Amino acid sequence: MDSLAKQGKGLSDDLVRQCDEYSQDVLGSKSFSPWLQVYTSFRGEFLEGWIPDNYMGRIIPRMVNGDLRSISLYKTLSKRIIETDLIPDLAYFVNGTWVLLSGEQVSLEEIKAACFKDYPYIFIKQDLSFQGQGVIKLTSKEFDAFDFKTFGNSVIQAPIIQHSFLQELSPSAVATIRITTLKRNANPARNILSGLRVGQKGVDVIDSKDSIRVPINLENGEFIGVGITSGWESYSSHPESGLPFSDSAVPYYRKMVECCEKLHDKIPHLQLIAWDVAVTDTGEIKIMEWNTDYPGIIYSEASTGPHFKGLGWENLWKKM
């Protein structure tokens, strides 16, 4: 909120009042007002139907995904649960045991041989990690010196050679397309919001602090035309590469969406899933992450939302 105020996007007393009243009267607590004020500051107006970030975090996954809402945090189980070859897993380290995709228990030496046979480096990702934390890039030499026992249960994943257009936008780290799908009752899963996340400052792995979010048009995958930093600064082009966030679209976007919707249909236990997807030049889809507990919505909700209006989720707090 402070960063928005510094950009001259402060709120009038009337807009603050609208945020306060909507939070209290509709969402059940004035504690949700600050996030509505952030959205309003960014958008320049208050819109009914917005879901504040803390309302999403406290209430929605608990009510719509239930006891399974944290299942996606266990990276070592994701491929087995989703049952897809689109997740680039190579091997697992679980409770001191090294396991191949086949389930065969092997030695560390065999794991290294299998992982670096085709790749100059790999990524290791912790269970219970999120927002780009707990993900480390390792070369063969670094692999030898790595303390896996201290790092804990984790999955080793193959590197992804992303589409050349996305490589221009995010040359140091693989850009991810966040596709959030909703599946209610017997209805097919559908994409409810999308956004692109690209890296900056030469980071190997994109995290929340050092990334730029670019909202995406749900219908055609085109960029809305603005990139948003974690500090709510807006850019019409990437601040380092200079590439514009307009007149462009995510390559193979429709294929990505259909892929995520089909995967979600296989898991009707969960109503809301956020997928982090990458794509290659040939249109090969890779699922890098899935999120069932706390799908980030703030930048998309502020810029192109409300995305959840009409679902009745503003009343879920009454059922807790």
PDB file of N, CA and C in Angstrom, residues 74-80 87-104 106 111 115 125 127 152-157:
ATOM      1  N   TYR A  74       3.458 -31.324  -1.283  1.00  0.00           N
ATOM      2  CA  TYR A  74       4.312 -32.510  -1.256  1.00  0.00           C
ATOM      3  C   TYR A  74       4.763 -32.823  -2.685  1.00  0.00           C
ATOM      4  N   LYS A  75       5.853 -32.161  -3.071  1.00  0.00           N
ATOM      5  CA  LYS A  75       6.344 -32.245  -4.443  1.00  0.00           C
ATOM      6  C   LYS A  75       6.730 -33.666  -4.842  1.00  0.00           C
ATOM      7  N   THR A  76       7.148 -34.458  -3.855  1.00  0.00           N
ATOM      8  CA  THR A  76       7.561 -35.826  -4.137  1.00  0.00           C
ATOM      9  C   THR A  76       6.379 -36.733  -4.482  1.00  0.00           C
ATOM     10  N   LEU A  77       5.151 -36.251  -4.286  1.00  0.00           N
ATOM     11  CA  LEU A  77       3.962 -37.043  -4.598  1.00  0.00           C
ATOM     12  C   LEU A  77       3.191 -36.517  -5.804  1.00  0.00           C
ATOM     13  N   SER A  78       3.544 -35.322  -6.284  1.00  0.00           N
ATOM     14  CA  SER A  78       2.728 -34.666  -7.309  1.00  0.00           C
ATOM     15  C   SER A  78       2.531 -35.522  -8.551  1.00  0.00           C
ATOM     16  N   LYS A  79       3.592 -36.096  -9.058  1.00  0.00           N
ATOM     17  CA  LYS A  79       3.497 -36.869 -10.299  1.00  0.00           C
ATOM     18  C   LYS A  79       2.624 -38.108 -10.113  1.00  0.00           C
ATOM     19  N   ARG A  80       2.704 -38.691  -8.938  1.00  0.00           N
ATOM     20  CA  ARG A  80       1.902 -39.890  -8.668  1.00  0.00           C
ATOM     21  C   ARG A  80       0.422 -39.542  -8.510  1.00  0.00           C
ATOM     22  N   ILE A  87       4.982 -33.519 -15.842  1.00  0.00           N
ATOM     23  CA  ILE A  87       5.815 -33.036 -14.745  1.00  0.00           C
ATOM     24  C   ILE A  87       7.224 -33.589 -14.957  1.00  0.00           C
ATOM     25  N   PRO A  88       8.272 -32.733 -14.993  1.00  0.00           N
ATOM     26  CA  PRO A  88       9.621 -33.182 -15.395  1.00  0.00           C
ATOM     27  C   PRO A  88      10.432 -33.834 -14.272  1.00  0.00           C
ATOM     28  N   ASP A  89       9.798 -34.680 -13.454  1.00  0.00           N
ATOM     29  CA  ASP A  89      10.510 -35.345 -12.365  1.00  0.00           C
ATOM     30  C   ASP A  89      11.499 -36.372 -12.904  1.00  0.00           C
ATOM     31  N   LEU A  90      12.636 -36.490 -12.203  1.00  0.00           N
ATOM     32  CA  LEU A  90      13.645 -37.492 -12.535  1.00  0.00           C
ATOM     33  C   LEU A  90      13.838 -38.509 -11.416  1.00  0.00           C
ATOM     34  N   ALA A  91      13.765 -38.046 -10.170  1.00  0.00           N
ATOM     35  CA  ALA A  91      14.023 -38.933  -9.034  1.00  0.00           C
ATOM     36  C   ALA A  91      13.554 -38.254  -7.754  1.00  0.00           C
ATOM     37  N   TYR A  92      13.529 -39.044  -6.660  1.00  0.00           N
ATOM     38  CA  TYR A  92      13.041 -38.536  -5.380  1.00  0.00           C
ATOM     39  C   TYR A  92      13.978 -38.941  -4.248  1.00  0.00           C
ATOM     40  N   PHE A  93      14.086 -38.026  -3.265  1.00  0.00           N
ATOM     41  CA  PHE A  93      14.791 -38.320  -2.029  1.00  0.00           C
ATOM     42  C   PHE A  93      13.773 -38.203  -0.902  1.00  0.00           C
ATOM     43  N   VAL A  94      13.417 -39.326  -0.283  1.00  0.00           N
ATOM     44  CA  VAL A  94      12.351 -39.351   0.713  1.00  0.00           C
ATOM     45  C   VAL A  94      12.805 -40.158   1.928  1.00  0.00           C
ATOM     46  N   ASN A  95      12.852 -39.496   3.075  1.00  0.00           N
ATOM     47  CA  ASN A  95      13.221 -40.154   4.330  1.00  0.00           C
ATOM     48  C   ASN A  95      14.532 -40.940   4.206  1.00  0.00           C
ATOM     49  N   GLY A  96      15.504 -40.320   3.533  1.00  0.00           N
ATOM     50  CA  GLY A  96      16.819 -40.936   3.395  1.00  0.00           C
ATOM     51  C   GLY A  96      16.955 -41.929   2.268  1.00  0.00           C
ATOM     52  N   THR A  97      15.894 -42.140   1.515  1.00  0.00           N
ATOM     53  CA  THR A  97      15.893 -43.136   0.441  1.00  0.00           C
ATOM     54  C   THR A  97      15.840 -42.451  -0.923  1.00  0.00           C
ATOM     55  N   TRP A  98      16.699 -42.909  -1.855  1.00  0.00           N
ATOM     56  CA  TRP A  98      16.662 -42.430  -3.231  1.00  0.00           C
ATOM     57  C   TRP A  98      15.798 -43.374  -4.064  1.00  0.00           C
ATOM     58  N   VAL A  99      14.860 -42.798  -4.815  1.00  0.00           N
ATOM     59  CA  VAL A  99      13.911 -43.592  -5.581  1.00  0.00           C
ATOM     60  C   VAL A  99      13.799 -43.030  -6.993  1.00  0.00           C
ATOM     61  N   LEU A 100      13.844 -43.924  -7.983  1.00  0.00           N
ATOM     62  CA  LEU A 100      13.623 -43.523  -9.365  1.00  0.00           C
ATOM     63  C   LEU A 100      12.126 -43.389  -9.641  1.00  0.00           C
ATOM     64  N   LEU A 101      11.774 -42.869 -10.815  1.00  0.00           N
ATOM     65  CA  LEU A 101      10.362 -42.736 -11.168  1.00  0.00           C
ATOM     66  C   LEU A 101       9.651 -44.083 -11.151  1.00  0.00           C
ATOM     67  N   SER A 102      10.375 -45.135 -11.446  1.00  0.00           N
ATOM     68  CA  SER A 102       9.806 -46.482 -11.466  1.00  0.00           C
ATOM     69  C   SER A 102       9.470 -46.995 -10.072  1.00  0.00           C
ATOM     70  N   GLY A 103       9.971 -46.301  -9.056  1.00  0.00           N
ATOM     71  CA  GLY A 103       9.796 -46.765  -7.682  1.00  0.00           C
ATOM     72  C   GLY A 103      10.960 -47.585  -7.175  1.00  0.00           C
ATOM     73  N   GLU A 104      11.943 -47.828  -8.050  1.00  0.00           N
ATOM     74  CA  GLU A 104      13.108 -48.626  -7.658  1.00  0.00           C
ATOM     75  C   GLU A 104      14.018 -47.819  -6.728  1.00  0.00           C
ATOM     76  N   VAL A 106      17.525 -46.894  -5.282  1.00  0.00           N
ATOM     77  CA  VAL A 106      18.877 -46.957  -5.851  1.00  0.00           C
ATOM     78  C   VAL A 106      19.813 -46.118  -4.986  1.00  0.00           C
ATOM     79  N   ILE A 111      21.626 -42.323  -8.949  1.00  0.00           N
ATOM     80  CA  ILE A 111      20.773 -41.155  -9.186  1.00  0.00           C
ATOM     81  C   ILE A 111      21.532 -40.108  -9.985  1.00  0.00           C
ATOM     82  N   CYS A 115      20.546 -38.665 -13.670  1.00  0.00           N
ATOM     83  CA  CYS A 115      20.141 -37.261 -13.816  1.00  0.00           C
ATOM     84  C   CYS A 115      21.023 -36.484 -14.777  1.00  0.00           C
ATOM     85  N   LYS A 125      13.938 -29.648  -5.607  1.00  0.00           N
ATOM     86  CA  LYS A 125      12.816 -28.885  -5.063  1.00  0.00           C
ATOM     87  C   LYS A 125      12.312 -29.580  -3.796  1.00  0.00           C
ATOM     88  N   ASP A 127       9.946 -30.670  -0.604  1.00  0.00           N
ATOM     89  CA  ASP A 127       8.566 -30.751  -0.154  1.00  0.00           C
ATOM     90  C   ASP A 127       8.263 -29.530   0.706  1.00  0.00           C
ATOM     91  N   GLY A 152      16.372 -32.257   3.048  1.00  0.00           N
ATOM     92  CA  GLY A 152      15.144 -32.995   3.342  1.00  0.00           C
ATOM     93  C   GLY A 152      14.459 -33.575   2.120  1.00  0.00           C
ATOM     94  N   ASN A 153      13.285 -34.099   2.326  1.00  0.00           N
ATOM     95  CA  ASN A 153      12.528 -34.746   1.252  1.00  0.00           C
ATOM     96  C   ASN A 153      12.373 -33.800   0.068  1.00  0.00           C
ATOM     97  N   SER A 154      12.698 -34.315  -1.107  1.00  0.00           N
ATOM     98  CA  SER A 154      12.739 -33.439  -2.276  1.00  0.00           C
ATOM     99  C   SER A 154      12.661 -34.240  -3.566  1.00  0.00           C
ATOM    100  N   VAL A 155      12.370 -33.523  -4.641  1.00  0.00           N
ATOM    101  CA  VAL A 155      12.304 -34.109  -5.972  1.00  0.00           C
ATOM    102  C   VAL A 155      13.386 -33.480  -6.840  1.00  0.00           C
ATOM    103  N   ILE A 156      13.974 -34.273  -7.703  1.00  0.00           N
ATOM    104  CA  ILE A 156      14.905 -33.760  -8.702  1.00  0.00           C
ATOM    105  C   ILE A 156      14.161 -33.664 -10.028  1.00  0.00           C
ATOM    106  N   GLN A 157      14.259 -32.500 -10.658  1.00  0.00           N
ATOM    107  CA  GLN A 157      13.565 -32.281 -11.913  1.00  0.00           C
ATOM    108  C   GLN A 157      14.537 -31.893 -13.024  1.00  0.00           C
TER     109      GLN A 157
END
